[in-house]
PDB file of C-alpha atoms in Angstrom:
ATOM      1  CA  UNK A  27      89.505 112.638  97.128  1.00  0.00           C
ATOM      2  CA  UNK A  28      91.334 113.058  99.624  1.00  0.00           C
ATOM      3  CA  UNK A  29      94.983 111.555  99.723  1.00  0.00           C
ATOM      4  CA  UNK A  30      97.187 110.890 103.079  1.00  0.00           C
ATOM      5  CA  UNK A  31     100.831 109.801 101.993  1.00  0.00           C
ATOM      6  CA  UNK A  32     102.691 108.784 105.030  1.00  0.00           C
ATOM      7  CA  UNK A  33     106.111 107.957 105.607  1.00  0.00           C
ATOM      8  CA  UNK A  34     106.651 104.855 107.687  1.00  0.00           C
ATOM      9  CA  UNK A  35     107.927 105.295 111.261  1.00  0.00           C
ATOM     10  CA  UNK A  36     111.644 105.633 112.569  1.00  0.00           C
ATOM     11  CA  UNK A  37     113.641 102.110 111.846  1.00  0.00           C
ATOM     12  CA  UNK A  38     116.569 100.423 113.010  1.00  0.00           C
ATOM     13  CA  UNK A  39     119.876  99.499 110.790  1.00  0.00           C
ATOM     14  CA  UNK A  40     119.777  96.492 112.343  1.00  0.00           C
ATOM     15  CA  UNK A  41     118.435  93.232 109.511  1.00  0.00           C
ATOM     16  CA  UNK A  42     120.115  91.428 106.901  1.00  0.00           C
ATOM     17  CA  UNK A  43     118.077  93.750 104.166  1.00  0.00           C
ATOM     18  CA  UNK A  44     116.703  97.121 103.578  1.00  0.00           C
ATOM     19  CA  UNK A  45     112.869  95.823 103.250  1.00  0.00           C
ATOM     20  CA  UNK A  46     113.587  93.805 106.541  1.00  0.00           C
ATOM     21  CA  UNK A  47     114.244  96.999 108.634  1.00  0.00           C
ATOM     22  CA  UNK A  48     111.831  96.928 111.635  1.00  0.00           C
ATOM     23  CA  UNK A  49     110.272  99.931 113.391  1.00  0.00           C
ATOM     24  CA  UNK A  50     111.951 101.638 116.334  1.00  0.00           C
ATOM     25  CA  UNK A  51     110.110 102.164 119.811  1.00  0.00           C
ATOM     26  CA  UNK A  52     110.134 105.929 118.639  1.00  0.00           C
ATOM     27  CA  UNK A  53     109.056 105.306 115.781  1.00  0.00           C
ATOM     28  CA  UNK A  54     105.960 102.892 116.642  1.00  0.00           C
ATOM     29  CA  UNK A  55     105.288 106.007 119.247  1.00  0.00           C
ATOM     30  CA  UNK A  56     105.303 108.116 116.448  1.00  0.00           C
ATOM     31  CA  UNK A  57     103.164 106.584 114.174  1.00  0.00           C
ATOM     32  CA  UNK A  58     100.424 106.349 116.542  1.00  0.00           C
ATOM     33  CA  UNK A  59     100.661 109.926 117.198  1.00  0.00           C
ATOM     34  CA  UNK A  60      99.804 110.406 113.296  1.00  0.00           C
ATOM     35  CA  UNK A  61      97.107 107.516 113.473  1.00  0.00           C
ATOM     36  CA  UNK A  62      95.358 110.047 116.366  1.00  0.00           C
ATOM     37  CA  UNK A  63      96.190 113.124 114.273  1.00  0.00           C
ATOM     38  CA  UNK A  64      94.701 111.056 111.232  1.00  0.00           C
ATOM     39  CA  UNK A  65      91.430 110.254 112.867  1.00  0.00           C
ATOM     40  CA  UNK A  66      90.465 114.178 113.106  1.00  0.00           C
ATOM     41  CA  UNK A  67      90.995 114.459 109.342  1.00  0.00           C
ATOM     42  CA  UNK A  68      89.038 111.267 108.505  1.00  0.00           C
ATOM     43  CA  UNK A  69      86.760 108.954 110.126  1.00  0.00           C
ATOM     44  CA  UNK A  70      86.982 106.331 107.262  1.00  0.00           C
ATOM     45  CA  UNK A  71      89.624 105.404 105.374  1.00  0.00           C
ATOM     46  CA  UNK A  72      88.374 103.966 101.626  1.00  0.00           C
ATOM     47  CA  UNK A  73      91.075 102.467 100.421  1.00  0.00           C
ATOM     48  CA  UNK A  74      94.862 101.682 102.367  1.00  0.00           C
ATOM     49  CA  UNK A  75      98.089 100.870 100.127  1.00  0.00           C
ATOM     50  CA  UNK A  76     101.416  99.633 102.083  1.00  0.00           C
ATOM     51  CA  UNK A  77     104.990  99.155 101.364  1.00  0.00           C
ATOM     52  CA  UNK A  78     105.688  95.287 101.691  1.00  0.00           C
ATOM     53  CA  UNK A  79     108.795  96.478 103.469  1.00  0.00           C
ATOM     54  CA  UNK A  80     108.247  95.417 107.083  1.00  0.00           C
ATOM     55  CA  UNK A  81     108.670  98.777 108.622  1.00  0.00           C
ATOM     56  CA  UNK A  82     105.466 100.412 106.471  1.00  0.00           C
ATOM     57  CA  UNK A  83     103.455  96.682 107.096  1.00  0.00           C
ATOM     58  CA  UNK A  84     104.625  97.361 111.117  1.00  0.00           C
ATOM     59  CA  UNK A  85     103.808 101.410 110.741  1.00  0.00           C
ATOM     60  CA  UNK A  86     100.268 100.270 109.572  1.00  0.00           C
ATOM     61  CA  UNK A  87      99.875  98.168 112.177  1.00  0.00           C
ATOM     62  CA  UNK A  88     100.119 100.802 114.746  1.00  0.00           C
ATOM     63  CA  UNK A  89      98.459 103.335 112.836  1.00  0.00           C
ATOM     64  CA  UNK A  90      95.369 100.351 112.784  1.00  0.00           C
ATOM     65  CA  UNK A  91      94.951 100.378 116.134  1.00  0.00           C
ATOM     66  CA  UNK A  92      92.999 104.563 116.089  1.00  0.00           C
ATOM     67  CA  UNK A  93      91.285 103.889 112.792  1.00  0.00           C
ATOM     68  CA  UNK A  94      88.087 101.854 111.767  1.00  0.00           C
ATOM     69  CA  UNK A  95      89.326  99.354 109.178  1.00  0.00           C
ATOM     70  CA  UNK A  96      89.257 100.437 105.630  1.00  0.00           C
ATOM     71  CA  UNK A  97      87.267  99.380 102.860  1.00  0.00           C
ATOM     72  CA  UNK A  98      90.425  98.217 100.858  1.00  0.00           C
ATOM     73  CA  UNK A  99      94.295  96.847 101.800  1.00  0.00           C
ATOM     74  CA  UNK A 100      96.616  96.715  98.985  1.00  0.00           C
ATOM     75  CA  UNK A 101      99.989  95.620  99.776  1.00  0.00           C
ATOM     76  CA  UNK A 102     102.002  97.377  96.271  1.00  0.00           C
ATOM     77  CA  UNK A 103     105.381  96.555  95.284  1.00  0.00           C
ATOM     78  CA  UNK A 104     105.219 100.065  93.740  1.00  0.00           C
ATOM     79  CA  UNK A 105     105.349 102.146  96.537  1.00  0.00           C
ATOM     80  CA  UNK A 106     108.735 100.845  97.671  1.00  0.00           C
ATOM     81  CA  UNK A 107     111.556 103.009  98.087  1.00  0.00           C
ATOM     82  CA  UNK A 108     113.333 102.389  94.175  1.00  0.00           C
ATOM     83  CA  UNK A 109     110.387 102.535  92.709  1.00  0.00           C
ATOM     84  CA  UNK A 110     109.050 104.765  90.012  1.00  0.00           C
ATOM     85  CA  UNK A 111     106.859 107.750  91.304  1.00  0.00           C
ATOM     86  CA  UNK A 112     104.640 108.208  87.999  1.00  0.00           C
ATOM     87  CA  UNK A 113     104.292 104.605  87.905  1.00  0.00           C
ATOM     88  CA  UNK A 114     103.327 104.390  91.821  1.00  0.00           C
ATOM     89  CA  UNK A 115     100.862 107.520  91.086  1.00  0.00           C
ATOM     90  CA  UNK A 116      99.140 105.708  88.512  1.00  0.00           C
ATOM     91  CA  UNK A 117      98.662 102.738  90.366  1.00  0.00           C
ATOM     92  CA  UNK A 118      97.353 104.263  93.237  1.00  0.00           C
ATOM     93  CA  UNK A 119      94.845 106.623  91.590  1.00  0.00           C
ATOM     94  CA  UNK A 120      93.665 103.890  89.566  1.00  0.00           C
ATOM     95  CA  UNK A 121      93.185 101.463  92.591  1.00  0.00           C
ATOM     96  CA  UNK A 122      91.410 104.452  94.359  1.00  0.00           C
ATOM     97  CA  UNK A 123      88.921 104.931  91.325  1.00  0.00           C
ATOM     98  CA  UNK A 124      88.460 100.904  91.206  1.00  0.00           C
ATOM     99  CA  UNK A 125      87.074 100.983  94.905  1.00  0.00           C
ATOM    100  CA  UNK A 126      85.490 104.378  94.796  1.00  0.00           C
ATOM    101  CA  UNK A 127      87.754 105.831  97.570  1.00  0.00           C
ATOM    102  CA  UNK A 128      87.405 109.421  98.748  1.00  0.00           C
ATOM    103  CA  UNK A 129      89.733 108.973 101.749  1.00  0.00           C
ATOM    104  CA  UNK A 130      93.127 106.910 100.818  1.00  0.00           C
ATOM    105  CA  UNK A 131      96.148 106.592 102.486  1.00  0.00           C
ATOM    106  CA  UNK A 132     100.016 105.597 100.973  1.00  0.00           C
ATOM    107  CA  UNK A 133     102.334 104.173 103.759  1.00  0.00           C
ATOM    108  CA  UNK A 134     105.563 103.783 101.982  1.00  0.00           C
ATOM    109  CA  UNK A 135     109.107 105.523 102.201  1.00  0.00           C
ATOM    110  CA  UNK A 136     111.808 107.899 100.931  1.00  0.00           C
ATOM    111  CA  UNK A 137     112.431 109.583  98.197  1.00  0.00           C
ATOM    112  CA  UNK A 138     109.708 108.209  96.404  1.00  0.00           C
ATOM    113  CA  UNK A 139     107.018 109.488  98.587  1.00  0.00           C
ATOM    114  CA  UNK A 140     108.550 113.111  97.992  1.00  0.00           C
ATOM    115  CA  UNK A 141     108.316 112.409  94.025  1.00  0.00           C
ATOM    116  CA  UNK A 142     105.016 111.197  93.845  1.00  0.00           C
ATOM    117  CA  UNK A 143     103.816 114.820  95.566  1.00  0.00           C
ATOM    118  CA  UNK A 144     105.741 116.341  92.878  1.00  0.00           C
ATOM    119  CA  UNK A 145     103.552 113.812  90.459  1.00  0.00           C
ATOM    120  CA  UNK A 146     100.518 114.761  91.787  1.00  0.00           C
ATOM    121  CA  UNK A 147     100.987 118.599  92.278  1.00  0.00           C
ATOM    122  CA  UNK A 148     102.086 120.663  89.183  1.00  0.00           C
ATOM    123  CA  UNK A 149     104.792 122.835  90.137  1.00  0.00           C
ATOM    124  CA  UNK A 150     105.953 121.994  93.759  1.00  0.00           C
ATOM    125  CA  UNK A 151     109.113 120.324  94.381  1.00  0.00           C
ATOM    126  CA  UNK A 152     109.699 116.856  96.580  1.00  0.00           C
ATOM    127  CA  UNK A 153     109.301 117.686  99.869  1.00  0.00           C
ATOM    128  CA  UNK A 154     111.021 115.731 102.588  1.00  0.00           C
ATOM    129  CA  UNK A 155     109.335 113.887 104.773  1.00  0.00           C
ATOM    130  CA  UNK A 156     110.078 113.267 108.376  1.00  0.00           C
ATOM    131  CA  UNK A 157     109.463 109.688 109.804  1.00  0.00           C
ATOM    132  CA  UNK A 158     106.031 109.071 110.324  1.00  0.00           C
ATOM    133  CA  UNK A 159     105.180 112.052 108.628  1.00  0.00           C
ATOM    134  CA  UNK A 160     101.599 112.835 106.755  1.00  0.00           C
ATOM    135  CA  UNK A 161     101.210 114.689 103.267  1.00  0.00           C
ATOM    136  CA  UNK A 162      97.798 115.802 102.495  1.00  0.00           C
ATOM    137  CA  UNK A 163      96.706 116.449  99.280  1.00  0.00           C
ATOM    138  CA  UNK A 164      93.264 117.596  98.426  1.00  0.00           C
ATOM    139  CA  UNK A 165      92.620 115.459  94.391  1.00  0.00           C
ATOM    140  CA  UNK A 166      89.606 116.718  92.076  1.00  0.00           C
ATOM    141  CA  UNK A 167      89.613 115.509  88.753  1.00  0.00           C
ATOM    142  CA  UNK A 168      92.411 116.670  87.070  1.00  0.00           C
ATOM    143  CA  UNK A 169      93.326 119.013  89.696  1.00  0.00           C
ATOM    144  CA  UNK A 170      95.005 118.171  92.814  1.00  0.00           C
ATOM    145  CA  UNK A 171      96.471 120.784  95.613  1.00  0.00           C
ATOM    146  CA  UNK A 172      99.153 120.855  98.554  1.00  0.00           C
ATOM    147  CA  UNK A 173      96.784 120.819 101.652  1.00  0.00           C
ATOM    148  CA  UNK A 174      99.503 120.627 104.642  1.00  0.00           C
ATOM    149  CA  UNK A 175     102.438 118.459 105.742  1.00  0.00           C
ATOM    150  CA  UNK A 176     102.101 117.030 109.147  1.00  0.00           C
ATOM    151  CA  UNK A 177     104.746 115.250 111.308  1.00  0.00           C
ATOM    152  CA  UNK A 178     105.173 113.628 114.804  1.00  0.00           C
ATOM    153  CA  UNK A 179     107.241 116.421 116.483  1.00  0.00           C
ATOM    154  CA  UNK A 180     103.837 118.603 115.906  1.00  0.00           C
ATOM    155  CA  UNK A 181     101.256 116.984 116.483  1.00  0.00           C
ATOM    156  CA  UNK A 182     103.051 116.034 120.196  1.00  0.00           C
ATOM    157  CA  UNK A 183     103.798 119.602 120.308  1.00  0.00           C
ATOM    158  CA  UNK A 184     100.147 120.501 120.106  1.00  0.00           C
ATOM    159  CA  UNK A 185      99.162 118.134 123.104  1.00  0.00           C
TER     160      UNK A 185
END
């Protein structure tokens, strides 16, 4: 399996709530540059799980707009920025062997993003992620590896 965590794009400070933060201009530009980067690692996404925060819900949306529409979109509590990284790990991996996904992706924040790579590959601390930022990790059974950290500034680099 294949497993795309993604951090939502830039936000504003601007709401009466953390989970009601919206998604900058920058950072709807960046997330769109990830969706394009995205669709040269995967044609079809299996299975999609999303923050209910508003600024991974509006992240999706953009990153919607370059990919065919998954099999599976699970909006999960778990995946919020408090919550617990084994627990989130779980969740996922067991939603991804309920739908028989080979291609998932996790839009969802910091630090728990960071953790759950740490979760998921022995030995290798939380990285940071950038906004709108892509972890890949390559999952096989028991086994999972580090494939490549990708972020905006990059792939627009590369153009």
């Amino acid at each position: 399996m294949q497993l795309f965590l993604m951090r939502h794009g830039e936000a504003g400070f601007d709401a009466p709530s953390d989970r009601e933060r919206k998604l900058t201009e920058t950072g709807r530009i960046h997330s769109g540059y990830m969706a394009n980067w995205l669709t040269k690692s995967v044609s079809q996404l299996d299975l999609v799980i999303v923050s209910p925060y508003l600024r991974a819900q509006q992240t999706w949306q953009e990153v919607s707009r370059y990919l065919p529409e998954p099999r599976k979109l699970v909006v999960l509590d778990d995946v919020t920025p408090s919550g617990d990284p084994k627990r989130a790990v779980d969740v996922v991996l067991a939603y991804a062997e309920q739908f028989k996904a080979d291609n998932v992706l996790v839009i969802a924040h910091m630090p728990i993003l960071g953790f759950m790579v740490s979760e998921l590959v022995a030995g290798i601390e939380p990285p940071l992620f950038a906004t709108s930022a892509v972890a890949q990790i390559d999952k096989h059974m028991h086994q999972s590896s580090f494939v490549a950290m990708t972020a905006a500034h990059q792939v627009m680099a590369a153009r």
